[in-house]
Short mmCIF file of C-alpha atoms and ligand atoms in Angstrom, two decimals:
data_model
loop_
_atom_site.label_atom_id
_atom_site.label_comp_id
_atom_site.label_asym_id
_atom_site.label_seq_id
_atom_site.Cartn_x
_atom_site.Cartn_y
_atom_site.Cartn_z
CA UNK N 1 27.47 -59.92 60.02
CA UNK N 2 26.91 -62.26 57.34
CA UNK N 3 23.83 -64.01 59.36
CA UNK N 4 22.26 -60.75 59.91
CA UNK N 5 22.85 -59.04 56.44
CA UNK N 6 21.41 -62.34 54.57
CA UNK N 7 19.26 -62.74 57.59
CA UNK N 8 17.38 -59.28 55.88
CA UNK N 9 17.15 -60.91 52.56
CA UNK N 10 15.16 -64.53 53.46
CA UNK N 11 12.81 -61.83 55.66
CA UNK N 12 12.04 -59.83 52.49
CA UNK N 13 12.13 -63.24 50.42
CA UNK N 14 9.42 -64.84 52.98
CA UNK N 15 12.20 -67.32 53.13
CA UNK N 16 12.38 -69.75 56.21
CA UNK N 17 16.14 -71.61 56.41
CA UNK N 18 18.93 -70.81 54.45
CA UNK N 19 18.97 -74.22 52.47
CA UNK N 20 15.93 -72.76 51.03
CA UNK N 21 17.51 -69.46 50.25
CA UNK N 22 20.61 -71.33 48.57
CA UNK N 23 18.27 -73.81 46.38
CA UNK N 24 16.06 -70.68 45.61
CA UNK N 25 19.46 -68.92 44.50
CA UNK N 26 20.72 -71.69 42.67
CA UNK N 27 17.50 -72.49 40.82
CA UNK N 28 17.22 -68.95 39.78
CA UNK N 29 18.10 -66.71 36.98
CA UNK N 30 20.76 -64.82 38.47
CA UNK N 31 19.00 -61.78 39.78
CA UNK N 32 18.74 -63.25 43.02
CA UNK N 33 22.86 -63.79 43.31
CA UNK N 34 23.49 -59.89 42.15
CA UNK N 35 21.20 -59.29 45.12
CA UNK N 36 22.88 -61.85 47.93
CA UNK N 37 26.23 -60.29 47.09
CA UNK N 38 25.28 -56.71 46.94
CA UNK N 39 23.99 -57.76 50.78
CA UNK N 40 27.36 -58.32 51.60
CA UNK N 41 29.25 -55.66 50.23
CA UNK N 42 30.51 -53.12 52.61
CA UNK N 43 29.72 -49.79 51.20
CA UNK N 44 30.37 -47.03 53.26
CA UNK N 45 32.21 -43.76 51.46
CA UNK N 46 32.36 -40.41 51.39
CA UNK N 47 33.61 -37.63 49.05
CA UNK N 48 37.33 -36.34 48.84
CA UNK N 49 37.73 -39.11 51.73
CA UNK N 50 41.40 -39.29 52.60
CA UNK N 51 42.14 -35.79 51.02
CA UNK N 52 45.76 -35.87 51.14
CA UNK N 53 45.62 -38.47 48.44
CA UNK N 54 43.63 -35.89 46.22
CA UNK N 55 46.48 -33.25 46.87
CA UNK N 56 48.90 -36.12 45.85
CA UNK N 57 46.67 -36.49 42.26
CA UNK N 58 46.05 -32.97 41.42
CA UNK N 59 50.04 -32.50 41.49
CA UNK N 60 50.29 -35.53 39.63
CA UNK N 61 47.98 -34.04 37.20
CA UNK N 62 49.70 -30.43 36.94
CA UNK N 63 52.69 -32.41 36.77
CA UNK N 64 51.89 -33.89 33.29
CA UNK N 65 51.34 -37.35 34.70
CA UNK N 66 48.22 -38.15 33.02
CA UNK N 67 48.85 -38.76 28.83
CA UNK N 68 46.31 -37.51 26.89
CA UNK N 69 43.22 -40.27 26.66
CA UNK N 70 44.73 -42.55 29.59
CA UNK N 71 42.50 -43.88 32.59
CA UNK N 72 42.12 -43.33 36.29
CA UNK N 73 40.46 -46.29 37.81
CA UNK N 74 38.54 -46.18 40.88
CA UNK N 75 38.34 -50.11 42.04
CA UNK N 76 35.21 -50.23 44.02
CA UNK N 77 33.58 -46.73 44.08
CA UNK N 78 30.47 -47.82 45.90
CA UNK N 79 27.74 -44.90 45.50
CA UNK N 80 30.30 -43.12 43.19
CA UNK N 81 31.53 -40.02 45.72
CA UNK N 82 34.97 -41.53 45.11
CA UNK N 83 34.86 -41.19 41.60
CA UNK N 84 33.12 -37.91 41.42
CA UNK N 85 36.18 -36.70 43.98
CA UNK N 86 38.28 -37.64 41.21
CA UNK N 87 36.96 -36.31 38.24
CA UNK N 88 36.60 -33.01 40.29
CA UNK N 89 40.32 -32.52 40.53
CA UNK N 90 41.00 -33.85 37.12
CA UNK N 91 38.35 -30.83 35.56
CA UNK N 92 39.78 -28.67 37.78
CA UNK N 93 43.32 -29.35 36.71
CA UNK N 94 42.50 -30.13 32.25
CA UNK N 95 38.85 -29.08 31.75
CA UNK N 96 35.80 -30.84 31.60
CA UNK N 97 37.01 -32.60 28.23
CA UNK N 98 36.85 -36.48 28.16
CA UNK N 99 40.02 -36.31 25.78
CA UNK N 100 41.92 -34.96 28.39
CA UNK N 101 41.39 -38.07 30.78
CA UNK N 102 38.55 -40.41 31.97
CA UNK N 103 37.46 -42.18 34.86
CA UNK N 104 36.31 -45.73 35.12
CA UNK N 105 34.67 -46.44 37.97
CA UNK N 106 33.71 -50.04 39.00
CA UNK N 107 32.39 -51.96 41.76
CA UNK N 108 31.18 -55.53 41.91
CA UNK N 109 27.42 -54.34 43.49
CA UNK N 110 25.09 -53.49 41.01
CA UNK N 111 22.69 -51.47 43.88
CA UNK N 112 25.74 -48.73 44.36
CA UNK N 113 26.36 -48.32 40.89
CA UNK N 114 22.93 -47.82 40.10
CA UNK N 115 23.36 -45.18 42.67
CA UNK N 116 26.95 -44.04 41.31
CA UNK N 117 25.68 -43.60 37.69
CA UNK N 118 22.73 -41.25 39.07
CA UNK N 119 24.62 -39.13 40.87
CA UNK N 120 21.87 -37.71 43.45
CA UNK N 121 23.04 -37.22 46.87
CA UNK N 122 21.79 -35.82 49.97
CA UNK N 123 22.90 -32.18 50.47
CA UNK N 124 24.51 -33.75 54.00
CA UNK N 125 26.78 -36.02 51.92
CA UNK N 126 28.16 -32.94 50.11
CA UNK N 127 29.36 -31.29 53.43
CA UNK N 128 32.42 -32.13 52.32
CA UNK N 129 32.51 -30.70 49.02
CA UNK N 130 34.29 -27.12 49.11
CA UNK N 131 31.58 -24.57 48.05
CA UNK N 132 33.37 -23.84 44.76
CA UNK N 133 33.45 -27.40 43.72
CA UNK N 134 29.65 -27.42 44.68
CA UNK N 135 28.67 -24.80 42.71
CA UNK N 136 30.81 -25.73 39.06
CA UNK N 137 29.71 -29.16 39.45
CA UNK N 138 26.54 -29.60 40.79
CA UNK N 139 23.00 -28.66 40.50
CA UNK N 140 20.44 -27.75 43.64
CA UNK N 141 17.35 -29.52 43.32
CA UNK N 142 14.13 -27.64 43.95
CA UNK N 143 10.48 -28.71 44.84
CA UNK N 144 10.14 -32.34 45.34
CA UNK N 145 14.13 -32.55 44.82
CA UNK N 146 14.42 -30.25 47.68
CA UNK N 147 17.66 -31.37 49.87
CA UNK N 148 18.94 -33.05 46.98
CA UNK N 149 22.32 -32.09 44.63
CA UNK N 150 23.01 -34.10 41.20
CA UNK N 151 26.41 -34.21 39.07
CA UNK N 152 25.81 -31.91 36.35
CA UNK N 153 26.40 -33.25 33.02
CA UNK N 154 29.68 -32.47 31.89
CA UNK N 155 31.15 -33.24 35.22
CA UNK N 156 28.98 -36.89 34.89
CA UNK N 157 30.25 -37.59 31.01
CA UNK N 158 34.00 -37.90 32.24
CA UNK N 159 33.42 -41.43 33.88
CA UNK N 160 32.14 -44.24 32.89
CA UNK N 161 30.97 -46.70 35.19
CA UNK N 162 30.94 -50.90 34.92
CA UNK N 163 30.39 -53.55 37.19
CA UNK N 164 34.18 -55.73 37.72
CA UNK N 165 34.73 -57.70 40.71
CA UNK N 166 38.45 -57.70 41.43
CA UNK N 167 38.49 -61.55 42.15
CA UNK N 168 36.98 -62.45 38.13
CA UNK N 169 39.12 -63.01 35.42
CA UNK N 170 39.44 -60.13 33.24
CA UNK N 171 39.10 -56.56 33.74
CA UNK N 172 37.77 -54.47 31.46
CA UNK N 173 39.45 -51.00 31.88
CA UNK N 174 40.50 -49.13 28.63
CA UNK N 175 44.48 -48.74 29.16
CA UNK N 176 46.63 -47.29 29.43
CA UNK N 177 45.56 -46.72 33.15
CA UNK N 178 47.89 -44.11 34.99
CA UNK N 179 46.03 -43.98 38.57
CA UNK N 180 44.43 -46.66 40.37
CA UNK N 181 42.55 -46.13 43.30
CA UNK N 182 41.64 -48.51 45.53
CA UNK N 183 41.02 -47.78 48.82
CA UNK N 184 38.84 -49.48 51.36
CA UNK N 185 38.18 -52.91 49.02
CA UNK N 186 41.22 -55.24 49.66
CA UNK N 187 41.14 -54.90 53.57
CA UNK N 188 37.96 -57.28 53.45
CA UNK N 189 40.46 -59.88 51.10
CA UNK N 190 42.35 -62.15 52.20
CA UNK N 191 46.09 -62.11 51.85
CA UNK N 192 46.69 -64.57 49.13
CA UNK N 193 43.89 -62.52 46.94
CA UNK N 194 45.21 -59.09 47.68
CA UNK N 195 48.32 -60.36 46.80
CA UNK N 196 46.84 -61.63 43.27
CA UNK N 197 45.36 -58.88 42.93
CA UNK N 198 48.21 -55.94 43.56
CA UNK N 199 50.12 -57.90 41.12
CA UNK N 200 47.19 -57.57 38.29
CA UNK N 201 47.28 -53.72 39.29
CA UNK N 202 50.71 -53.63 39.23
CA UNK N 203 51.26 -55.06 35.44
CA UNK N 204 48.01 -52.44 34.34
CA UNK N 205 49.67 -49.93 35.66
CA UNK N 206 52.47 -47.88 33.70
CA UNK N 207 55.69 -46.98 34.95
CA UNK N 208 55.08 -43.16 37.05
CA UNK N 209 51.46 -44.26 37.98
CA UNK N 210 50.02 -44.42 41.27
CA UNK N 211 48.32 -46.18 43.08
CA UNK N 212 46.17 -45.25 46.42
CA UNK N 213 44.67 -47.91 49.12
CA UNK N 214 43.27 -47.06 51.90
CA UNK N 215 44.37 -45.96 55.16
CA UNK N 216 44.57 -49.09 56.92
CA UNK N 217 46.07 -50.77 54.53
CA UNK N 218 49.57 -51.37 53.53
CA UNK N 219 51.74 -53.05 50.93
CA UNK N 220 54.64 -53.25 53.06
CA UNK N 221 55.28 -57.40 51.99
CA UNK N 222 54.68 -56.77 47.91
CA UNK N 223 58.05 -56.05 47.37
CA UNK N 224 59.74 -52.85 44.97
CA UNK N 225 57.11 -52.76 42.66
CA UNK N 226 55.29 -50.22 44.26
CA UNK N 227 57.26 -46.91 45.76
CA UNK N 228 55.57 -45.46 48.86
CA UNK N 229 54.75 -41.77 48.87
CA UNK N 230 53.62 -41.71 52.23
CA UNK N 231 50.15 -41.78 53.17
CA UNK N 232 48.99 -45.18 51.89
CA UNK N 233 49.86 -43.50 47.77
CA UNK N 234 52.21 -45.44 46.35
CA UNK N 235 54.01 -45.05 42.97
CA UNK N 236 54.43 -47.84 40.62
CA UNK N 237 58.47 -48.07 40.10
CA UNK N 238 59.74 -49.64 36.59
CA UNK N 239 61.41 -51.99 38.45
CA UNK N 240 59.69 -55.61 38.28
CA UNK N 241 61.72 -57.50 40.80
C1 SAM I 301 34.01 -49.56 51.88
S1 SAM I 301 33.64 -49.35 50.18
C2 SAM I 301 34.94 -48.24 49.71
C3 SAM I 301 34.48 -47.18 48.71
C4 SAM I 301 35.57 -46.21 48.28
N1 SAM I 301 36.63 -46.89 47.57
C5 SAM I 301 36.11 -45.43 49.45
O1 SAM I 301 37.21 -45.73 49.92
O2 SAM I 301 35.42 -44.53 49.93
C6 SAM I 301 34.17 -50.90 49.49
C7 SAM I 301 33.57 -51.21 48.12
O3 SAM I 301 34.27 -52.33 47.56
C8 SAM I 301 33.33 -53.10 46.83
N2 SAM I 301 33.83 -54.47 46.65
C9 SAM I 301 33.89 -55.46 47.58
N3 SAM I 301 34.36 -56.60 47.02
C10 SAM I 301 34.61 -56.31 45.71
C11 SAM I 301 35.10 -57.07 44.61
N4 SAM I 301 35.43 -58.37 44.75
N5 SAM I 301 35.23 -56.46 43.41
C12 SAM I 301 34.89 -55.17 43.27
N6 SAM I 301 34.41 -54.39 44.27
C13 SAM I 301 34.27 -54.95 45.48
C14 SAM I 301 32.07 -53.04 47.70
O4 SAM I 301 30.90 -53.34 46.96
C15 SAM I 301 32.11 -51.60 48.21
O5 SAM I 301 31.31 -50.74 47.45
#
């Protein structure tokens, strides 16, 4: 996979070994890394994928969960259908006001969320979009847009998107973050990272705050941090043992 994804790149580069494409990349200015890794990434999505764990957040929602001003994190929200899943449910449930909850959506490939922050998609990628959803929060294009929907506006100004890669450092999300989703990213870690990185999630997250991975993934050796709610959604417990 790796051979034939940067196998792509040295073609378009008119590149001829990949010595040359590593002493290219490491002479460079940078640009050329942000495009070797977002050759790698593994981007396939879809919206209200998994629906169950939308059910699971919009009674979280008309449950109260979700303080005024706090954060639901989507952790690798490739072209952004994730994230616009989301923010559906969370105007559906408090109103298209940014005061009444954000998204921050993040992803470590700068090519999906280019993509993410436009918020065009193919009218075939909204088949799964009830029609009611469809018609509040997107617009039809016409003419040379023909086939096309984009995020209206309002729906768009509820989520802010930056590039984080779950292995760096820090991770700038505004806190306090109440939901984390993260489906779909962690099964391509290895254990010792996911690890790492479950416990980072775990001490961002707030007592009562979920957390959603994806379905073929599990958390079954992280111990009573997280509570499961069935269905790969997990709640984070205030026990730290
Ligand atoms: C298969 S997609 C899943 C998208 C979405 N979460 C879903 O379930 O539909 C995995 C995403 O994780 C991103 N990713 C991979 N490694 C990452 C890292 N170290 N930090 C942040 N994002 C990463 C990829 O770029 C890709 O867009």
């Amino acid at each position: 996979m790796v051979y034939s994804r940067l196998g792509r790149r040295l073609r378009k580069l008119n590149i001829a070994s990949f010595k040359e494409y590593l002493d290219c990349m490491e002479s460079g200015t940078g640009e050329e890394f942000a495009a070797f890794i977002n050759a790698l990434t593994t981007n396939l999505t879809y919206f209200y994928r998994e629906t169950h764990h939308f059910s699971v957040l919009r009674s979280f929602l008309e449950s109260g969960g979700l303080p005024r001003g706090a954060t639901i994190w989507s952790a690798g929200c490739s072209t952004g259908e994730e994230a616009y899943s989301i923010a559906m449910v969370l105007a559906t449930v408090r109103g298209l006001r940014p005061q009444n909850g954000q998204v921050v959506a993040s992803d470590i490939d700068t090519s999906v969320l280019e993509h993410a922050e436009r918020g065009v998609y193919t009218e075939e990628r909204v088949k799964n979009v009830p029609p009611a959803d469809l018609k509040r929060f997107f617009l039809g294009g016409m003419g040379d847009n023909a086939g096309f929907v984009k995020v209206r506006p309002e729906l768009r100004q509820l989520i802010t998107f930056r590039q984080i890669n779950l292995h760096g450092t820090s991770w700038a999300v505004r806190v306090p973050v109440k939901v984390i989703f993260c489906r779909n990213v962690m099964i391509y870690f290895d254990a010792p990272s996911r690890r790492r990185i479950l416990e980072r999630f775990a001490a961002q997250l707030d007592p009562g705050g979920l957390l959603f991975l994806g379905h073929a993934e599990n958390i079954a050796d992280f111990g009573g941090v997280f509570r499961s709610l069935g269905q790969t959604a997990y709640m984070r417990t205030d026990c730290d043992a």
